[in-house]
mmCIF file of C-alpha atoms and ligand atoms in Angstrom:
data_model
loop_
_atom_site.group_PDB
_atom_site.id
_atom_site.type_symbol
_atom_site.label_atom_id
_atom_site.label_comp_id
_atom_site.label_asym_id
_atom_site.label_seq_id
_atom_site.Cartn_x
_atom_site.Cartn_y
_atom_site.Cartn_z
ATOM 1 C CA UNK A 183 100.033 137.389 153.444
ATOM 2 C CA UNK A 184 103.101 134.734 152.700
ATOM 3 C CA UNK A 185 100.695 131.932 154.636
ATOM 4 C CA UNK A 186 97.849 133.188 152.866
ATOM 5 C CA UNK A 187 98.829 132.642 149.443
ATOM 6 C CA UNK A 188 100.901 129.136 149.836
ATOM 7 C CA UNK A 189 97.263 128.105 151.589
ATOM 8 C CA UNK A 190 96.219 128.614 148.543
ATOM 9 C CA UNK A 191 98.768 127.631 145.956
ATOM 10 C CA UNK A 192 98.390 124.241 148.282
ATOM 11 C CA UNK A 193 94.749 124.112 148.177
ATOM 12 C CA UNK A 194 95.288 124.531 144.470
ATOM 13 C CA UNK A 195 97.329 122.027 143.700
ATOM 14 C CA UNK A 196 95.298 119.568 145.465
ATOM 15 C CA UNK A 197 92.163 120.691 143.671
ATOM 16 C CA UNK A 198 93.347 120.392 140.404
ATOM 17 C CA UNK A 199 95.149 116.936 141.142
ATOM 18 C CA UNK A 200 91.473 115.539 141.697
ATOM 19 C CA UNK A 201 89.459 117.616 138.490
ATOM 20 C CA UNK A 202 87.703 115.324 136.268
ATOM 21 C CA UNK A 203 85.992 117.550 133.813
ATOM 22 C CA UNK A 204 87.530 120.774 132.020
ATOM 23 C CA UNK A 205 84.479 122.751 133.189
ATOM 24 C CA UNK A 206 85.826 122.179 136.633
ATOM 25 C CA UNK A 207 89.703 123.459 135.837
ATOM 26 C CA UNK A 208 87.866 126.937 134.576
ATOM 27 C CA UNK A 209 86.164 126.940 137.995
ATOM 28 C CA UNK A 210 89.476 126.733 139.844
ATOM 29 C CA UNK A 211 90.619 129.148 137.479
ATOM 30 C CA UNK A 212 88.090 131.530 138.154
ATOM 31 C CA UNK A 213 88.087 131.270 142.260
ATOM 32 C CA UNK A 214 91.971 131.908 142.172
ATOM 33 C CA UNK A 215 93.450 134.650 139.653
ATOM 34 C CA UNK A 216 89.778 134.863 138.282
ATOM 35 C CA UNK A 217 88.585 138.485 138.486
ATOM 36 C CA UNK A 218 86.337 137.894 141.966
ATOM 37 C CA UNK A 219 89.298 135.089 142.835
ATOM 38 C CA UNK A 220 91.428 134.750 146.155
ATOM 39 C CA UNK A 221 94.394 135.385 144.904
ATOM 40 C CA UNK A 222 93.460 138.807 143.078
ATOM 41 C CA UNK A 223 91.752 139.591 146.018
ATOM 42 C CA UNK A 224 95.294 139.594 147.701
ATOM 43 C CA UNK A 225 96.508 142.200 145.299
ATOM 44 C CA UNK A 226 94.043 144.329 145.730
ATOM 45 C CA UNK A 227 94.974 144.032 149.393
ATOM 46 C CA UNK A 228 98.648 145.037 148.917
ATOM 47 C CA UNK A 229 97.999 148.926 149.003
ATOM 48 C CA UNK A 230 96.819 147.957 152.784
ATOM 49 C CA UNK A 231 101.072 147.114 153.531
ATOM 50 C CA UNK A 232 103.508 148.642 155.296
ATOM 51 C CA UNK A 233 105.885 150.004 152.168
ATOM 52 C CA UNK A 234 108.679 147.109 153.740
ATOM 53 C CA UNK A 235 106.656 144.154 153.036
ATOM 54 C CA UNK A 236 104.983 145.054 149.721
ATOM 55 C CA UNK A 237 107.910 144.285 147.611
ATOM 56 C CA UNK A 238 108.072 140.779 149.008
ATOM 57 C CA UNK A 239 104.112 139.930 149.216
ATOM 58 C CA UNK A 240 104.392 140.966 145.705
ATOM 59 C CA UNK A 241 106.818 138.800 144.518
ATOM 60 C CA UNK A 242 105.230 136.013 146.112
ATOM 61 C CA UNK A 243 102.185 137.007 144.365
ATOM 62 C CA UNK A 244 103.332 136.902 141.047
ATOM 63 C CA UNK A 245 104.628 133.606 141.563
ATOM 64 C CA UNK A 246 101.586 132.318 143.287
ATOM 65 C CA UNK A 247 99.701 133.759 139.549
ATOM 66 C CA UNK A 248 102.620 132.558 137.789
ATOM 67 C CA UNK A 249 102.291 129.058 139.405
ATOM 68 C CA UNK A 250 98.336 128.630 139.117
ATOM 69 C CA UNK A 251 98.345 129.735 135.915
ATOM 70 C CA UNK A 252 101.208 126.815 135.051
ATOM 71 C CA UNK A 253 98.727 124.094 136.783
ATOM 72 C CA UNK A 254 95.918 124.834 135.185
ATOM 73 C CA UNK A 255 97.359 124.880 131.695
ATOM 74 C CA UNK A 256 99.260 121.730 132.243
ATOM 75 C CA UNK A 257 95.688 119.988 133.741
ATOM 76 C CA UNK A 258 94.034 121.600 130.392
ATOM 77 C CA UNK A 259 96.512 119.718 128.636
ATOM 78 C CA UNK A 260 96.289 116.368 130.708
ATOM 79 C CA UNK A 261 92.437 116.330 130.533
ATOM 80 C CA UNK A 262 92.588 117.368 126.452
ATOM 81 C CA UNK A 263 94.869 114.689 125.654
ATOM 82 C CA UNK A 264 93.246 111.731 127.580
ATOM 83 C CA UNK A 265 89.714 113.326 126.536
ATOM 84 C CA UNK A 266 88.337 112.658 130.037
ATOM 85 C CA UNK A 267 85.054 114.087 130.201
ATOM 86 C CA UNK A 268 83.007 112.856 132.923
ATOM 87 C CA UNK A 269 79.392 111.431 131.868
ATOM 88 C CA UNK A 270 78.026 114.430 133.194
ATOM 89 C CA UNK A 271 78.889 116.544 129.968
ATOM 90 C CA UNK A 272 77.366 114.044 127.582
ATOM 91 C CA UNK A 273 73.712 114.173 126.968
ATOM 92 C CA UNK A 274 72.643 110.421 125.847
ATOM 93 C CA UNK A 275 68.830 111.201 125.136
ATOM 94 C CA UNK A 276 70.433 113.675 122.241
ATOM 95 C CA UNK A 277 69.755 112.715 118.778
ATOM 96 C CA UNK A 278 72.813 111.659 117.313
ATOM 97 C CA UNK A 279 73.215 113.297 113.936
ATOM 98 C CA UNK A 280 72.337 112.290 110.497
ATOM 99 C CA UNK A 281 74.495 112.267 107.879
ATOM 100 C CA UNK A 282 73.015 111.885 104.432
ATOM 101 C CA UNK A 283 73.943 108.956 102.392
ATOM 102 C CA UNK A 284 74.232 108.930 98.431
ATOM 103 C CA UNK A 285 72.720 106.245 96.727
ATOM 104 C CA UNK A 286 71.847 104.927 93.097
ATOM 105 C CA UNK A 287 69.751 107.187 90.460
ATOM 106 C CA UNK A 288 66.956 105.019 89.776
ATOM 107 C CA UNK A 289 67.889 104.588 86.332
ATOM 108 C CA UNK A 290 71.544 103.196 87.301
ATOM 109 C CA UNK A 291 68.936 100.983 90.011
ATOM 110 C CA UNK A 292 66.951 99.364 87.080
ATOM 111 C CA UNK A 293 70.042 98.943 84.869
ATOM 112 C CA UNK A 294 71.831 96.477 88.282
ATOM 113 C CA UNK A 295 68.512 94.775 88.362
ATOM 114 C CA UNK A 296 67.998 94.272 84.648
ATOM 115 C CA UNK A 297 71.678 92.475 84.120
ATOM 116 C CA UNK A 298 71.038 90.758 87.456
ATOM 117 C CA UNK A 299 68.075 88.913 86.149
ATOM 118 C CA UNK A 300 70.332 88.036 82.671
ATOM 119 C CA UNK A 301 73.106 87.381 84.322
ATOM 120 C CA UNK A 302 71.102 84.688 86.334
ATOM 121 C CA UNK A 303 70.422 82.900 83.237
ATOM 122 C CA UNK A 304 74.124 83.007 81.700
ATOM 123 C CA UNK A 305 74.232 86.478 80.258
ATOM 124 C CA UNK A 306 77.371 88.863 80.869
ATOM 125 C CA UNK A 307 77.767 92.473 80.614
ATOM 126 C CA UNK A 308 79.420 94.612 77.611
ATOM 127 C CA UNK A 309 80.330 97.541 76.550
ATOM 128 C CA UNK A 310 80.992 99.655 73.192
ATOM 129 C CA UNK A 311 82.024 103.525 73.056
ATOM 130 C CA UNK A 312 79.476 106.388 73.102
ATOM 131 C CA UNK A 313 81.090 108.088 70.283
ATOM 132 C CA UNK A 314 80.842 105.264 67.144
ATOM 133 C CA UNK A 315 81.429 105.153 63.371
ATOM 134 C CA UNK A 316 78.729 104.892 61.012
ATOM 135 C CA UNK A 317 80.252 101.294 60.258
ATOM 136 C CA UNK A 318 79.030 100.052 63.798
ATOM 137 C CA UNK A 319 75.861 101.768 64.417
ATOM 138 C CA UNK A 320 74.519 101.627 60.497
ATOM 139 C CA UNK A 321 76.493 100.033 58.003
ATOM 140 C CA UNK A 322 77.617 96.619 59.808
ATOM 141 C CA UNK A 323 74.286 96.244 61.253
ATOM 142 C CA UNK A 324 72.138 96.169 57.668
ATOM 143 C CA UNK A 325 70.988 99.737 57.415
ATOM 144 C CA UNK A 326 70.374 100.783 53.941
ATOM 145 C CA UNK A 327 72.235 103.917 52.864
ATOM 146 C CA UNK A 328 68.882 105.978 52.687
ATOM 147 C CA UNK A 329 67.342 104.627 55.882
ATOM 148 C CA UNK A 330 65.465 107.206 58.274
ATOM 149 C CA UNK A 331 67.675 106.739 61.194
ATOM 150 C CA UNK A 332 70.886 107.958 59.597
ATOM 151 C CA UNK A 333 69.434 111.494 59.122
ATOM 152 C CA UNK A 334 70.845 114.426 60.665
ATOM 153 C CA UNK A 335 67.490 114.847 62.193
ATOM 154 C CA UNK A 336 67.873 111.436 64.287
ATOM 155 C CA UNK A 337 71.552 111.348 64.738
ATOM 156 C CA UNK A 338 73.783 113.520 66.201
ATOM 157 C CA UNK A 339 77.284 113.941 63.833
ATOM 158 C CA UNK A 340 80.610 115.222 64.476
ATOM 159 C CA UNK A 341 82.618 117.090 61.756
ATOM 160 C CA UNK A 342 84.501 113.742 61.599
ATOM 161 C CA UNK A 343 82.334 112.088 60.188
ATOM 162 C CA UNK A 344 81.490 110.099 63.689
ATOM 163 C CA UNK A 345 78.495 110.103 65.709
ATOM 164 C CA UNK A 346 76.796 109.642 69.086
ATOM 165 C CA UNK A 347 75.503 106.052 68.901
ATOM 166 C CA UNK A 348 71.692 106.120 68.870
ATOM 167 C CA UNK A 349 70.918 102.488 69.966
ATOM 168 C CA UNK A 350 73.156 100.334 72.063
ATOM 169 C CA UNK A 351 72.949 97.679 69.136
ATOM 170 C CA UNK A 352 76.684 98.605 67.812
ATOM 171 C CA UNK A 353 78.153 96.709 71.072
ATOM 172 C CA UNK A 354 76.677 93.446 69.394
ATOM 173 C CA UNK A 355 78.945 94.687 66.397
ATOM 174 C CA UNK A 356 81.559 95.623 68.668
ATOM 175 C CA UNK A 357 81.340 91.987 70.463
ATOM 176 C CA UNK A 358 81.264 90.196 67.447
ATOM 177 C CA UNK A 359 84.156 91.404 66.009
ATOM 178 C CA UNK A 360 85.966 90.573 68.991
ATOM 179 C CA UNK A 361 84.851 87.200 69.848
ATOM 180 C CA UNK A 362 83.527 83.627 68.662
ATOM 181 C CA UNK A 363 80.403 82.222 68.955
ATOM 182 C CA UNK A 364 78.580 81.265 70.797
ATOM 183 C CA UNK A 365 77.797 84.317 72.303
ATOM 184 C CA UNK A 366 75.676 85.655 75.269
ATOM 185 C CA UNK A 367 75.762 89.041 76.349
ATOM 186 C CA UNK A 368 74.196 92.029 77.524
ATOM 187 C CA UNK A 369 75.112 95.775 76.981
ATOM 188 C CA UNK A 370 73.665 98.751 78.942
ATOM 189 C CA UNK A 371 74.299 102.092 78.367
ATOM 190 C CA UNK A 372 73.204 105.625 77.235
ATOM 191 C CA UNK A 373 72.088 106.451 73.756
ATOM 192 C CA UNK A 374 71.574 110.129 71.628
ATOM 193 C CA UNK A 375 68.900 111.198 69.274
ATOM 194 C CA UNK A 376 68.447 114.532 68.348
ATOM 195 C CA UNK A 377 64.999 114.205 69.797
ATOM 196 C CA UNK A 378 62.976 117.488 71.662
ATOM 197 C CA UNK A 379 62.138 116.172 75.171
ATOM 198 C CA UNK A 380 58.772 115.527 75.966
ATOM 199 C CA UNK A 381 57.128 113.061 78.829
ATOM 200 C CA UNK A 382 58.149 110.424 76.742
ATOM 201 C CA UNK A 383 61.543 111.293 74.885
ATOM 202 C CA UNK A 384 64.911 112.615 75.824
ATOM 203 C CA UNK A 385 67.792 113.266 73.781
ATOM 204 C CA UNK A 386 70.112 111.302 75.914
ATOM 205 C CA UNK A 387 68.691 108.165 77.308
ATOM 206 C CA UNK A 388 69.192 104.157 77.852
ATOM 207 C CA UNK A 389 69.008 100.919 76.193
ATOM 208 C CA UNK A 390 70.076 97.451 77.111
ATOM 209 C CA UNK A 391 70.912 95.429 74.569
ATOM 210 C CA UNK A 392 70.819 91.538 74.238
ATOM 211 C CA UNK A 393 72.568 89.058 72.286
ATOM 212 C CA UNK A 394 72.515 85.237 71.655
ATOM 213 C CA UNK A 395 74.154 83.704 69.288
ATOM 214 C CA UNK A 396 74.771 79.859 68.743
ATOM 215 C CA UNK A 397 73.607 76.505 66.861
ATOM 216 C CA UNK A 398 70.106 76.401 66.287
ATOM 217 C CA UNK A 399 68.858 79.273 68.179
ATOM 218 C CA UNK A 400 64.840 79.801 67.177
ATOM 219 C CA UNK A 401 62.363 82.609 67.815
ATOM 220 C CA UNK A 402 60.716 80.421 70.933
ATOM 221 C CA UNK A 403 64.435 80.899 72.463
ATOM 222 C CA UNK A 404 64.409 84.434 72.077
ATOM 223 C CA UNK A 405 60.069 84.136 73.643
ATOM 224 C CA UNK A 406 61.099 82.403 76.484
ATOM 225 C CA UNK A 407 63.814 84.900 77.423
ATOM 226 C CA UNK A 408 62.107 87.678 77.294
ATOM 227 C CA UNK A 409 59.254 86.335 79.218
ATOM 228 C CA UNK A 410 61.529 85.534 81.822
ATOM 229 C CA UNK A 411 62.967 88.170 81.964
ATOM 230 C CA UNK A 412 59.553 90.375 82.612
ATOM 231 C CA UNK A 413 58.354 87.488 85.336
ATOM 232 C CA UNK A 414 61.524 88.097 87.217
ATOM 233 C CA UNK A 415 60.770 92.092 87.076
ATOM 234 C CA UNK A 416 57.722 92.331 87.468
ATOM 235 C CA UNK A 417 55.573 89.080 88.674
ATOM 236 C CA UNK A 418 54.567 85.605 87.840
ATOM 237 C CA UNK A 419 51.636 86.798 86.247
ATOM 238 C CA UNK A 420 52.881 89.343 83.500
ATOM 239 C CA UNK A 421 52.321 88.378 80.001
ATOM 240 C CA UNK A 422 54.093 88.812 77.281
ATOM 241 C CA UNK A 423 53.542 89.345 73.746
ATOM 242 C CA UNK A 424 55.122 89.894 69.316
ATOM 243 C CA UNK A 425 54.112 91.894 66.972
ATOM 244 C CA UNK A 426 56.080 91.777 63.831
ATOM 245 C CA UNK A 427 57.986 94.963 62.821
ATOM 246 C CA UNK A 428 60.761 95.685 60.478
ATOM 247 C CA UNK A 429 64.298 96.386 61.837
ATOM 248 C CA UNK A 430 67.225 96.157 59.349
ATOM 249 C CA UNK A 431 69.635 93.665 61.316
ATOM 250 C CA UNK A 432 66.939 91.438 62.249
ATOM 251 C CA UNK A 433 64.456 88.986 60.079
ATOM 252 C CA UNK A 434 61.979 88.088 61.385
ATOM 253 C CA UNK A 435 61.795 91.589 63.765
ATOM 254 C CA UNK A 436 59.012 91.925 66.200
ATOM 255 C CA UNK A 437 57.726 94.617 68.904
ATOM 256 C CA UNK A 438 56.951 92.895 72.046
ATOM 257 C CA UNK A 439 54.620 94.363 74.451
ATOM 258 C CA UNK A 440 54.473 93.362 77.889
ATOM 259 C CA UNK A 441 50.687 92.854 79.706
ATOM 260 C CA UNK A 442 49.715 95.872 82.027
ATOM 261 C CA UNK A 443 51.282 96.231 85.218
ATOM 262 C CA UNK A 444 48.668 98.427 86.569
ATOM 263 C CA UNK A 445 45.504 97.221 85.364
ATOM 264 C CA UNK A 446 46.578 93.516 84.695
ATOM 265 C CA UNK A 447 46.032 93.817 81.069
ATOM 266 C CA UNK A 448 41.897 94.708 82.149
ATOM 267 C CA UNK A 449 42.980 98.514 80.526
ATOM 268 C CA UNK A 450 43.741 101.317 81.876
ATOM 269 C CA UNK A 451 45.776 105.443 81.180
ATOM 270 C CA UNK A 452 48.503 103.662 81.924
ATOM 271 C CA UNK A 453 48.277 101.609 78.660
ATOM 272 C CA UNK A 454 45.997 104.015 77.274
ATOM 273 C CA UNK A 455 43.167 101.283 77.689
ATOM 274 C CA UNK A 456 45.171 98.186 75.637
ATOM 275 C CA UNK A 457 46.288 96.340 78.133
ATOM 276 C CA UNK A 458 49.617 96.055 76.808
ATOM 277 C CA UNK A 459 52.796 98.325 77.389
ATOM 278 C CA UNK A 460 54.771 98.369 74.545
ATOM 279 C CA UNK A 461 58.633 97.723 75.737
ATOM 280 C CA UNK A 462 61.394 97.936 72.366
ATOM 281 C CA UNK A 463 61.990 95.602 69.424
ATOM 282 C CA UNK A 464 64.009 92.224 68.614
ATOM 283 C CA UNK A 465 64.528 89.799 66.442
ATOM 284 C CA UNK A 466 66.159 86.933 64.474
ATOM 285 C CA UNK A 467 69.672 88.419 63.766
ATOM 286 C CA UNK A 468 69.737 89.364 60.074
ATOM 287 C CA UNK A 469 72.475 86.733 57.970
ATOM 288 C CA UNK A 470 73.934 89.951 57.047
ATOM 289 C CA UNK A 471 75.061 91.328 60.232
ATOM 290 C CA UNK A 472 76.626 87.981 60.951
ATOM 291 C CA UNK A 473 78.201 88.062 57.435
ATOM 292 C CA UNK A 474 79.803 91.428 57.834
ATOM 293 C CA UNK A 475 81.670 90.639 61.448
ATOM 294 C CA UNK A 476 82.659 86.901 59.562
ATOM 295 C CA UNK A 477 79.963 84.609 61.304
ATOM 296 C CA UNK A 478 78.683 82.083 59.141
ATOM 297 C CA UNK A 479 75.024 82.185 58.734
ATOM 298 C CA UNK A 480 74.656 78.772 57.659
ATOM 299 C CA UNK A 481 76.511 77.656 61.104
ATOM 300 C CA UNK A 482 75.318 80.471 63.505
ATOM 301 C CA UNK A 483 72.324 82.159 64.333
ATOM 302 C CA UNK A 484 70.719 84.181 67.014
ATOM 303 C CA UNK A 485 68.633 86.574 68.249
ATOM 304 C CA UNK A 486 68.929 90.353 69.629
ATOM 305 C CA UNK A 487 66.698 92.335 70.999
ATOM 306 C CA UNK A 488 66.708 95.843 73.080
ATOM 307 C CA UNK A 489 65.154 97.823 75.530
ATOM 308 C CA UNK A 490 64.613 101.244 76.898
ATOM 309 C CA UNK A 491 65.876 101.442 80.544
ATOM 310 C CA UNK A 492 64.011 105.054 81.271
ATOM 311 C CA UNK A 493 61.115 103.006 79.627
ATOM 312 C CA UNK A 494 61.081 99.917 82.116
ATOM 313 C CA UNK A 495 61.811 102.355 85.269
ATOM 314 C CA UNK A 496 58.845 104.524 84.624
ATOM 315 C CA UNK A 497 56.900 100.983 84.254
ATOM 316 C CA UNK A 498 58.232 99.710 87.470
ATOM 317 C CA UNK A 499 57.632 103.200 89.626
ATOM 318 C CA UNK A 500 54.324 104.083 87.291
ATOM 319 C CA UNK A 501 56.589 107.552 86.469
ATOM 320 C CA UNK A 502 54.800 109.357 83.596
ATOM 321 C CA UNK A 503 56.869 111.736 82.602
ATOM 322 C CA UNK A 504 60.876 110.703 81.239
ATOM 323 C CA UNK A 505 62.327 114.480 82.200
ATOM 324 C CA UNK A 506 62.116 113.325 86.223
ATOM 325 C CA UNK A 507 64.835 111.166 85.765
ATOM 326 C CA UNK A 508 67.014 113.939 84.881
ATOM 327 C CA UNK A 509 65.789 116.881 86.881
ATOM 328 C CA UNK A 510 68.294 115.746 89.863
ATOM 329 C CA UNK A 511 66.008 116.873 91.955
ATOM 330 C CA UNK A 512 66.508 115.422 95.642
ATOM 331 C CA UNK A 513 62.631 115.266 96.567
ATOM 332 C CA UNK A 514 62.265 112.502 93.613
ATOM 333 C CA UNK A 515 65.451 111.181 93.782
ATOM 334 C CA UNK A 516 65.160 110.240 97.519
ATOM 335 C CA UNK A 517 62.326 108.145 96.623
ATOM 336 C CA UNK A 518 63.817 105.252 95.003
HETATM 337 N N1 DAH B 154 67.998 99.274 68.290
HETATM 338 C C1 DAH B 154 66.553 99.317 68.267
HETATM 339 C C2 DAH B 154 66.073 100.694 68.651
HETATM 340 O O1 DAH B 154 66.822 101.470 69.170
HETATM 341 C C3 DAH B 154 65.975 98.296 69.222
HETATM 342 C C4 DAH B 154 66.223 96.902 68.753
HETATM 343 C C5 DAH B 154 65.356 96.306 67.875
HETATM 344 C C6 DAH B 154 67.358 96.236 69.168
HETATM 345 C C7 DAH B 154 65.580 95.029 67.417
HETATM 346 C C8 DAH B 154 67.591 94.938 68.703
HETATM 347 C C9 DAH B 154 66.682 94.350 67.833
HETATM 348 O O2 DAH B 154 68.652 94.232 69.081
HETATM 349 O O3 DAH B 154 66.942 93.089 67.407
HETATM 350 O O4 DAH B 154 64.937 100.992 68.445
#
């Protein structure tokens, strides 16, 4: 019995000194103290001794399992560590496994390519608080005391007395304040109206807002920019077009419309058969505004003009109704 069992504690050893894979340790492990294995085939033997040399066989037994069991743990170990695993376990034709990546809401998408194409032409980015005073969203920018906008029923007011700006025109308040002309910025960001949503309005949604002010700035300046501005976005061939308007901080104000992207100005349910898409409003900053942040209008002048983001986006993507932006759900989202 003795012979039997260093046999194979020896052939053991040497097995397990050559293993590559951890599969093939459990194999040892199973052909030796395994339930079918050699050396628990030897105990079941025992009851087949004389009483004399079962005490001894025993022993040797029990270190034989003792022994074994040492090895194999300490190959586990070894093979864990240096993460051997032979080719064999490792299936190359699988798949490997996709993780899903984030990426930008289409609105944040249009915003980065909106300042891109200003920023080409010497505009930079700025920003003004969410939560304003009336002095920077109506007062400082010309707004008579009874004008429609500052109702309750357009303009969302805190007990304070504050509000939730309604048009990203306050930054050009907020940037004038701050800084000298000339200036040349652009400020993206959300906006609030107390507005019901619809395919076409939302109670929180996005402007861009632009402003240039310097020597001798003239409504052709503020022509050319914006029809650069929709070449770049949306082709060589896009037209662009005023119609005058009222706005309290400019004079002149305008609407501009932008030709058709769908129909190429030809008319179509897109533009509801005009040929135009109407886009926001600008205009010749009002001597007023510039008076109350200290500019003086016989020095400076300008022009400003805005733009719906959610507006442009559903232009670019021919998106007809506002409310998928905000949805978050993954089927449209993973589109853009
Ligand atoms: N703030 C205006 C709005 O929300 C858009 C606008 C019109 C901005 C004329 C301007 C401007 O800067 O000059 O409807």
């Amino acid at each position: 019995m003795k012979e039997k069992i260093l046999k194979i504690l020896s052939e053991t050893e040497n097995k397990l000194s050559s293993v590559k894979t951890l599969s093939e340790v459990e194999d040892v492990k199973a052909k030796t103290i395994g339930r079918k294995g050699s050396i628990t085939a030897l105990s079941r033997d025992m009851g087949k001794l004389s009483k004399e040399e079962r005490p001894e066989a025993g022993k040797a037994l029990n270190m034989a399992k003792t022994r074994i069991t040492e090895l194999i743990n300490g190959t586990k170990l070894k093979l864990e560590e240096t993460n051997t695993c032979s080719t064999s376990d490792i299936d190359v034709t699988l798949p490997g496994r996709m993780w899903p990546t984030g990426k930008k809401h289409p609105i944040t998408q249009t915003i980065d390519d909106c300042v891109e194409i200003f920023r080409r032409i010497g505009f930079v980015v700025a920003e003004g608080p969410d939560i304003e005073t009336v002095y920077h969203c109506f007062d400082a920018l010309n707004t008579p005391e009874h004008h429609p906008s500052r109702d309750e029923s357009d303009t969302f007011y805190f007990k304070d007395g504050r509000l939730l700006r309604t048009q990203t025109s306050t930054v050009q308040i907020r940037v004038m304040e701050k800084e000298d002309p000339p200036i040349r910025i652009i400020a993206p960001g959300p906006c609030f109206r107390p507005d019901t949503p619809d395919a076409s309005h939302s109670a929180n949604f996005h402007q861009i807002e632009g402003l240039y002010i310097d020597k001798d700035v003239s409504l052709a300046d503020l022509k050319s920019t914006l029809l650069y501005f929709a070449k770049e976005l949306l082709g060589e061939d896009v037209k662009i077009r005023f119609r005058p308007h009222f706005f309290p901080f400019t004079e002149p104000s305008i609407e501009y419309d932008f030709s058709c992207t769908a129909c190429k100005g030809k008319g179509c349910g897109l533009c509801k058969y005009s040929g135009w898409l109407e886009i926001s409003g600008a205009g010749m900053v009002d001597p007023n505004v510039l008076k109350s942040v200290g500019y003086d209008p016989e020095t400076w002048t300008g022009f400003a003009w805005g733009m719906g983001i959610e507006r442009i986006a559903m232009i670019r993507h021919s998106i007809n109704d506002i409310r998928y932006f905000y949805d978050n759900d993954l089927r449209f989202l993973n589109q853009f």
